[in-house]
Short mmCIF file of C-alpha atoms in Angstrom, two decimals:
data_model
loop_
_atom_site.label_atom_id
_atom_site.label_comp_id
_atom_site.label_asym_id
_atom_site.label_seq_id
_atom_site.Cartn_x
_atom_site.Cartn_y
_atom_site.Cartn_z
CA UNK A 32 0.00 0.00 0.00
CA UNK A 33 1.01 3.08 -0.43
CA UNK A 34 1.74 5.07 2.62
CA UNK A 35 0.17 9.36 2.89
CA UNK A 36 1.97 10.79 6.11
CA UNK A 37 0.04 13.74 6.79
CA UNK A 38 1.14 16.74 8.93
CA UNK A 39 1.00 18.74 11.08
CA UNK A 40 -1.45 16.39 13.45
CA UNK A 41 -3.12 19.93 14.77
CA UNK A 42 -2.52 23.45 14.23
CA UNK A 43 -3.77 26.86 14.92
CA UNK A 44 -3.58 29.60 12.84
CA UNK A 45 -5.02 33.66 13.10
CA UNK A 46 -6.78 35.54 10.26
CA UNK A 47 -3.90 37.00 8.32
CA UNK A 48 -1.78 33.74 8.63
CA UNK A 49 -0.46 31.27 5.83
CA UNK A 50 -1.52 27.78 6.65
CA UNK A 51 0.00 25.00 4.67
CA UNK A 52 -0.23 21.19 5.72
CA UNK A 53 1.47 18.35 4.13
CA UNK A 54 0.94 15.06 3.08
CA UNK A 55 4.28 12.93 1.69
CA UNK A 56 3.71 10.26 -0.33
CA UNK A 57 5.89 6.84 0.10
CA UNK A 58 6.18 6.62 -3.91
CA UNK A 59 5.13 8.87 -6.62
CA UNK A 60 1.37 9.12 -7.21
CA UNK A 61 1.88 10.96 -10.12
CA UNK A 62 -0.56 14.35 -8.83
CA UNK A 63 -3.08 11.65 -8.24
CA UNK A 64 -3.73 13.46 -5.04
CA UNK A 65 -6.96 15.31 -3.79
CA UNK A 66 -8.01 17.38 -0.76
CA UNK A 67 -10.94 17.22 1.50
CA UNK A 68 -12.24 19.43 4.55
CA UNK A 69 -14.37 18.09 6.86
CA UNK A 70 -16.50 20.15 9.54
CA UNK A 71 -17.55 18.44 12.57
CA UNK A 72 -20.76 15.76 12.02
CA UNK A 73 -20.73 16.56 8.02
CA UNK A 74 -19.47 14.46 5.42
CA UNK A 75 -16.23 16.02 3.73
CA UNK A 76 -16.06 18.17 0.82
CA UNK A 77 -13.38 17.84 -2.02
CA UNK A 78 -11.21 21.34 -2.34
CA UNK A 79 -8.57 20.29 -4.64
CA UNK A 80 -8.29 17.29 -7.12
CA UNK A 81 -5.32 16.56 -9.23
CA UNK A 82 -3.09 17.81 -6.95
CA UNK A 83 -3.21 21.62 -7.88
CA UNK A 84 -6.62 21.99 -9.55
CA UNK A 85 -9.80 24.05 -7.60
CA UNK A 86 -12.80 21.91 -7.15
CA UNK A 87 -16.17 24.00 -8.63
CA UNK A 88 -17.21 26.36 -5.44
CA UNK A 89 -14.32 26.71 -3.24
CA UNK A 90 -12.88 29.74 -2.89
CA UNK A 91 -9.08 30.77 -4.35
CA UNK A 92 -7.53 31.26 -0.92
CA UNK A 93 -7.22 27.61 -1.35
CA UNK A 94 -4.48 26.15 -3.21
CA UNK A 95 -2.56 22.97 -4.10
CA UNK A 96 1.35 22.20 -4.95
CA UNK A 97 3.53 19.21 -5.09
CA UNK A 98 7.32 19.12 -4.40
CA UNK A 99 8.67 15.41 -5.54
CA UNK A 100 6.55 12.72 -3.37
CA UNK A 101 5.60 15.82 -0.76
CA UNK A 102 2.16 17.37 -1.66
CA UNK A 103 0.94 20.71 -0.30
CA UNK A 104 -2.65 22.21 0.58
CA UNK A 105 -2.36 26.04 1.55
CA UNK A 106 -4.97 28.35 2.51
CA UNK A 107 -4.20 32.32 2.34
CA UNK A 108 -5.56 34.14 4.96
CA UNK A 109 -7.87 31.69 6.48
CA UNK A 110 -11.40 32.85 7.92
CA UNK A 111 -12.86 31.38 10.78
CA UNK A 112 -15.44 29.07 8.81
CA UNK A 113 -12.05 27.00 7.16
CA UNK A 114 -11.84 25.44 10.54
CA UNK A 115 -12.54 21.89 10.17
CA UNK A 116 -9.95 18.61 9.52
CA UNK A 117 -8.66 18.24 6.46
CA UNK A 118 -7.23 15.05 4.76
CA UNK A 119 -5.64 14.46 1.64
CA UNK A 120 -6.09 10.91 -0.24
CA UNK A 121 -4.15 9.11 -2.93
CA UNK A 122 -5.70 7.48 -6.13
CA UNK A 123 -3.11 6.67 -7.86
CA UNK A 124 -2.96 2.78 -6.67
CA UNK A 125 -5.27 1.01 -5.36
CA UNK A 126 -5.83 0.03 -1.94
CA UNK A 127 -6.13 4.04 -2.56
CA UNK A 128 -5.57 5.53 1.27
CA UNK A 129 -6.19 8.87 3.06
CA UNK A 130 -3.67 10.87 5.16
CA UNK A 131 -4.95 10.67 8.86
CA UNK A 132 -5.83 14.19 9.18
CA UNK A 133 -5.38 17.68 10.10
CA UNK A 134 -7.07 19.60 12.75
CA UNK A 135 -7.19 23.25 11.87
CA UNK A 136 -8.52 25.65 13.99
CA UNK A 137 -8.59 29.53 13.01
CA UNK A 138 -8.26 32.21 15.94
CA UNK B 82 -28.93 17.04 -9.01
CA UNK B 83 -26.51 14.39 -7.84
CA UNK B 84 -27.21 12.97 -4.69
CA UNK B 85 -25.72 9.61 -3.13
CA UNK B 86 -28.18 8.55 0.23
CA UNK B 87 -26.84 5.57 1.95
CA UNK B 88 -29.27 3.57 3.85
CA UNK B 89 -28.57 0.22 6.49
CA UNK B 90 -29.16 -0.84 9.94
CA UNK B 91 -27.67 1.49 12.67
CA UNK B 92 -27.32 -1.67 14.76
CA UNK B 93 -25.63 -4.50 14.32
CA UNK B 94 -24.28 -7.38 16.46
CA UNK B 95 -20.90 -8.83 16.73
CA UNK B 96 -19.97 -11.52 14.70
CA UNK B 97 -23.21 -10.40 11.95
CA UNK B 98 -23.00 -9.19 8.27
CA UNK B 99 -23.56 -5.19 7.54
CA UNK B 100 -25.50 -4.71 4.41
CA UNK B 101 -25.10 -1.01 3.51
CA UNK B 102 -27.21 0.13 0.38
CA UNK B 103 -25.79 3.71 -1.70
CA UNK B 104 -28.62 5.05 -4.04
CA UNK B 105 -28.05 7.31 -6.19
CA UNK B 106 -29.02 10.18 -8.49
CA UNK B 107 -28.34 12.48 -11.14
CA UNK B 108 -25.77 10.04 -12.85
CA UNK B 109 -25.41 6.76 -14.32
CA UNK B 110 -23.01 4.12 -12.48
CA UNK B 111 -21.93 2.89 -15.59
CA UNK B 112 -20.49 6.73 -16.20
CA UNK B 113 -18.74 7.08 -12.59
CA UNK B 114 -17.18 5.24 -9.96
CA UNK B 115 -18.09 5.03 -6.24
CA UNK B 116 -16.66 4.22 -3.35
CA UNK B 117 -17.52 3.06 0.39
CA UNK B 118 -15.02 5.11 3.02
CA UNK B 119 -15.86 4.75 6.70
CA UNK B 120 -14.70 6.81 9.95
CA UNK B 121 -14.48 5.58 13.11
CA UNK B 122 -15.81 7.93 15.49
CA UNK B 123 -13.46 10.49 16.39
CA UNK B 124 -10.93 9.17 13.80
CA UNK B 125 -9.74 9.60 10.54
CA UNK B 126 -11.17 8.52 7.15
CA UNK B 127 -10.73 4.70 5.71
CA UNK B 128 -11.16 3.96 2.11
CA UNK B 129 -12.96 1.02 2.09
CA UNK B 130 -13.20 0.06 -2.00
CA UNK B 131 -14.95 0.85 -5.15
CA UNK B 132 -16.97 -0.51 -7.53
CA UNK B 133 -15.77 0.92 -11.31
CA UNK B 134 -18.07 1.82 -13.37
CA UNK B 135 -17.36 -0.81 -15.66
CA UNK B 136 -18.55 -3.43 -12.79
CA UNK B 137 -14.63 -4.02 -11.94
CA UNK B 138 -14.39 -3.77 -7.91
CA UNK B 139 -11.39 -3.07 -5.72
CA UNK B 140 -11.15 -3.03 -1.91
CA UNK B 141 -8.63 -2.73 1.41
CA UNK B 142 -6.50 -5.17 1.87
CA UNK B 143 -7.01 -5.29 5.15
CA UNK B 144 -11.26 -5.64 4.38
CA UNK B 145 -10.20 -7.75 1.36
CA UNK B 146 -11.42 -11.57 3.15
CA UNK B 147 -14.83 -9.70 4.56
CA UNK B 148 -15.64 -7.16 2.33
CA UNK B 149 -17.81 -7.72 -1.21
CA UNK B 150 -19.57 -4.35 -2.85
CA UNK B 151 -21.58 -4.74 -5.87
CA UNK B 152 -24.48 -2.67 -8.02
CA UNK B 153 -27.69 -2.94 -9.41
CA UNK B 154 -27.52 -0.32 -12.24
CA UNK B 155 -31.21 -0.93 -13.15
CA UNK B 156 -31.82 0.01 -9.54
CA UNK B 157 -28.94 3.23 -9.62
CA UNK B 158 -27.87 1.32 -6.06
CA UNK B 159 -24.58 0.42 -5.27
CA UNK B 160 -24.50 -2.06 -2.47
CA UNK B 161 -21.52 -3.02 0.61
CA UNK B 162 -22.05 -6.48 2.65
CA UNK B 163 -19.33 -7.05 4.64
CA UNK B 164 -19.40 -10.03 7.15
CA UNK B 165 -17.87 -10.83 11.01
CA UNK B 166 -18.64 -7.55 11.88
CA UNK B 167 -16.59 -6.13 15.60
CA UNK B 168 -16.74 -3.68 18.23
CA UNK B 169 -13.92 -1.78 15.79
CA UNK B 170 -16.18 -1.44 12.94
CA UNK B 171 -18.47 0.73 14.71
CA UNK B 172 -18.47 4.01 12.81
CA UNK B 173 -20.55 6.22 9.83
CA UNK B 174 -19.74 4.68 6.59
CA UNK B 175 -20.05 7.16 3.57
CA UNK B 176 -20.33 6.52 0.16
CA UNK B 177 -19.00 8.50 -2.66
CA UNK B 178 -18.59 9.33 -6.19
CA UNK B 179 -15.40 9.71 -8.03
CA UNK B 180 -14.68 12.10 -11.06
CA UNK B 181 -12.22 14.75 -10.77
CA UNK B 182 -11.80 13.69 -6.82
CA UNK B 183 -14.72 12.76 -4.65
CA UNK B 184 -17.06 15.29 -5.77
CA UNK B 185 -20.16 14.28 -4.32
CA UNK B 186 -20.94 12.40 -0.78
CA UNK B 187 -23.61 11.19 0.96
CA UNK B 188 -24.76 12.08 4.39
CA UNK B 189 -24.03 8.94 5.97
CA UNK B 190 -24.96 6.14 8.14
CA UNK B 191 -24.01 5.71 11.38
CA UNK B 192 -23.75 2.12 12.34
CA UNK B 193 -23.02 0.42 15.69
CA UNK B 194 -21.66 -3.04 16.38
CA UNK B 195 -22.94 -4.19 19.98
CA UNK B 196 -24.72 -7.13 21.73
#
């Protein structure tokens, strides 16, 4: 299987920050990577797909990169209602397998 | 609209098979894929498999020996039985469709594995 090590576990983050969180791959996926934020008691919602593309709806302070195996989701300047957990999820090979999250909370 | 509305029995006992059922809308299964993902509550997301929508199915390893999904596409219903159910299977299990990224979800259904 291939292994998504997600980080940072938690974080906090004010209004005007930069957030980014992490997920490294154990192989190449190939941008076979998506993002999803999930609010508490609701079903998550896809942000990014392909690894840097915007899913329909969600706003441009949200972004996606990739450095070699290490992908990227960061928001610019944050507002309080992007608090949620947020996990990213690999389809490039099947057993296809999510990082184990990140806890973002905005101040 | 899409929609994907999974339906099942919140309560199940140890050692009994879950029969989830994911019905869906506003697209044909033989035009998209969909998958089961479950979360333990207060934990992280699990994908569990997929049926293709050419029929082909792929799952966990580690749900591989109890784990079967299949479809009725006269019926638009995608369906998860997975046997020997435990305490550690308790959780809301989610299905999903897949096009650029999991684009639409369910609302879930909460199951519970007790005696």
């Amino acid at each position: 299987d291939i292994q998504m090590t997600q980080s940072p576990a938690s974080l906090s983050a004010s209004l005007e920050e930069i957030v980014t969180i992490t997920c490294k791959a154990s192989q190449d996926i190939d941008d076979y990577l998506s993002w999803y934020q999930q609010k508490s008691g609701k079903s998550p919602q896809l942000l990014i797909y392909d690894a840097t593309s915007l899913a329909d709806g969600v706003p441009s302070r949200f972004s996606g990169s990739r450095s070699g195996t290490q992908y990227s989701l960061k928001i610019s300047r944050p507002q309080v209602d992007d608090s949620g957990i947020y996990y990213c999820l690999q389809t490039y090979s099947s057993p296809f397998t999510f990082g184990s999250g990140t806890k973002l909370e905005i101040k | 609209q899409v929609q994907l509305t999974e339906s099942g029995p919140g309560l199940v006992h140890p050692s009994e098979t879950l029969s989830l059922t994911c019905t869906v809308s506003g697209f044909s299964l033989t035009g998209y894929s969909v998958y089961w993902v479950r979360q333990p509550s207060g934990k992280g997301l699990e994908w569990m498999g997929r049926m293709r929508y050419n029929g082909d199915t792929s799952y966990n390893l580690a749900l591989k020996s109890r784990l079967s999904i299949s479809r009725d596409t006269s019926k638009n219903q995608v369906f998860l039985n997975m046997n020997s159910l435990q305490a550690d299977d308790t959780g809301t299990y989610y299905c999903t469709r897949d096009w650029t990224g999991l684009d639409y979800w369910g609302q879930g259904v909460m199951v519970t594995v007790s005696s």
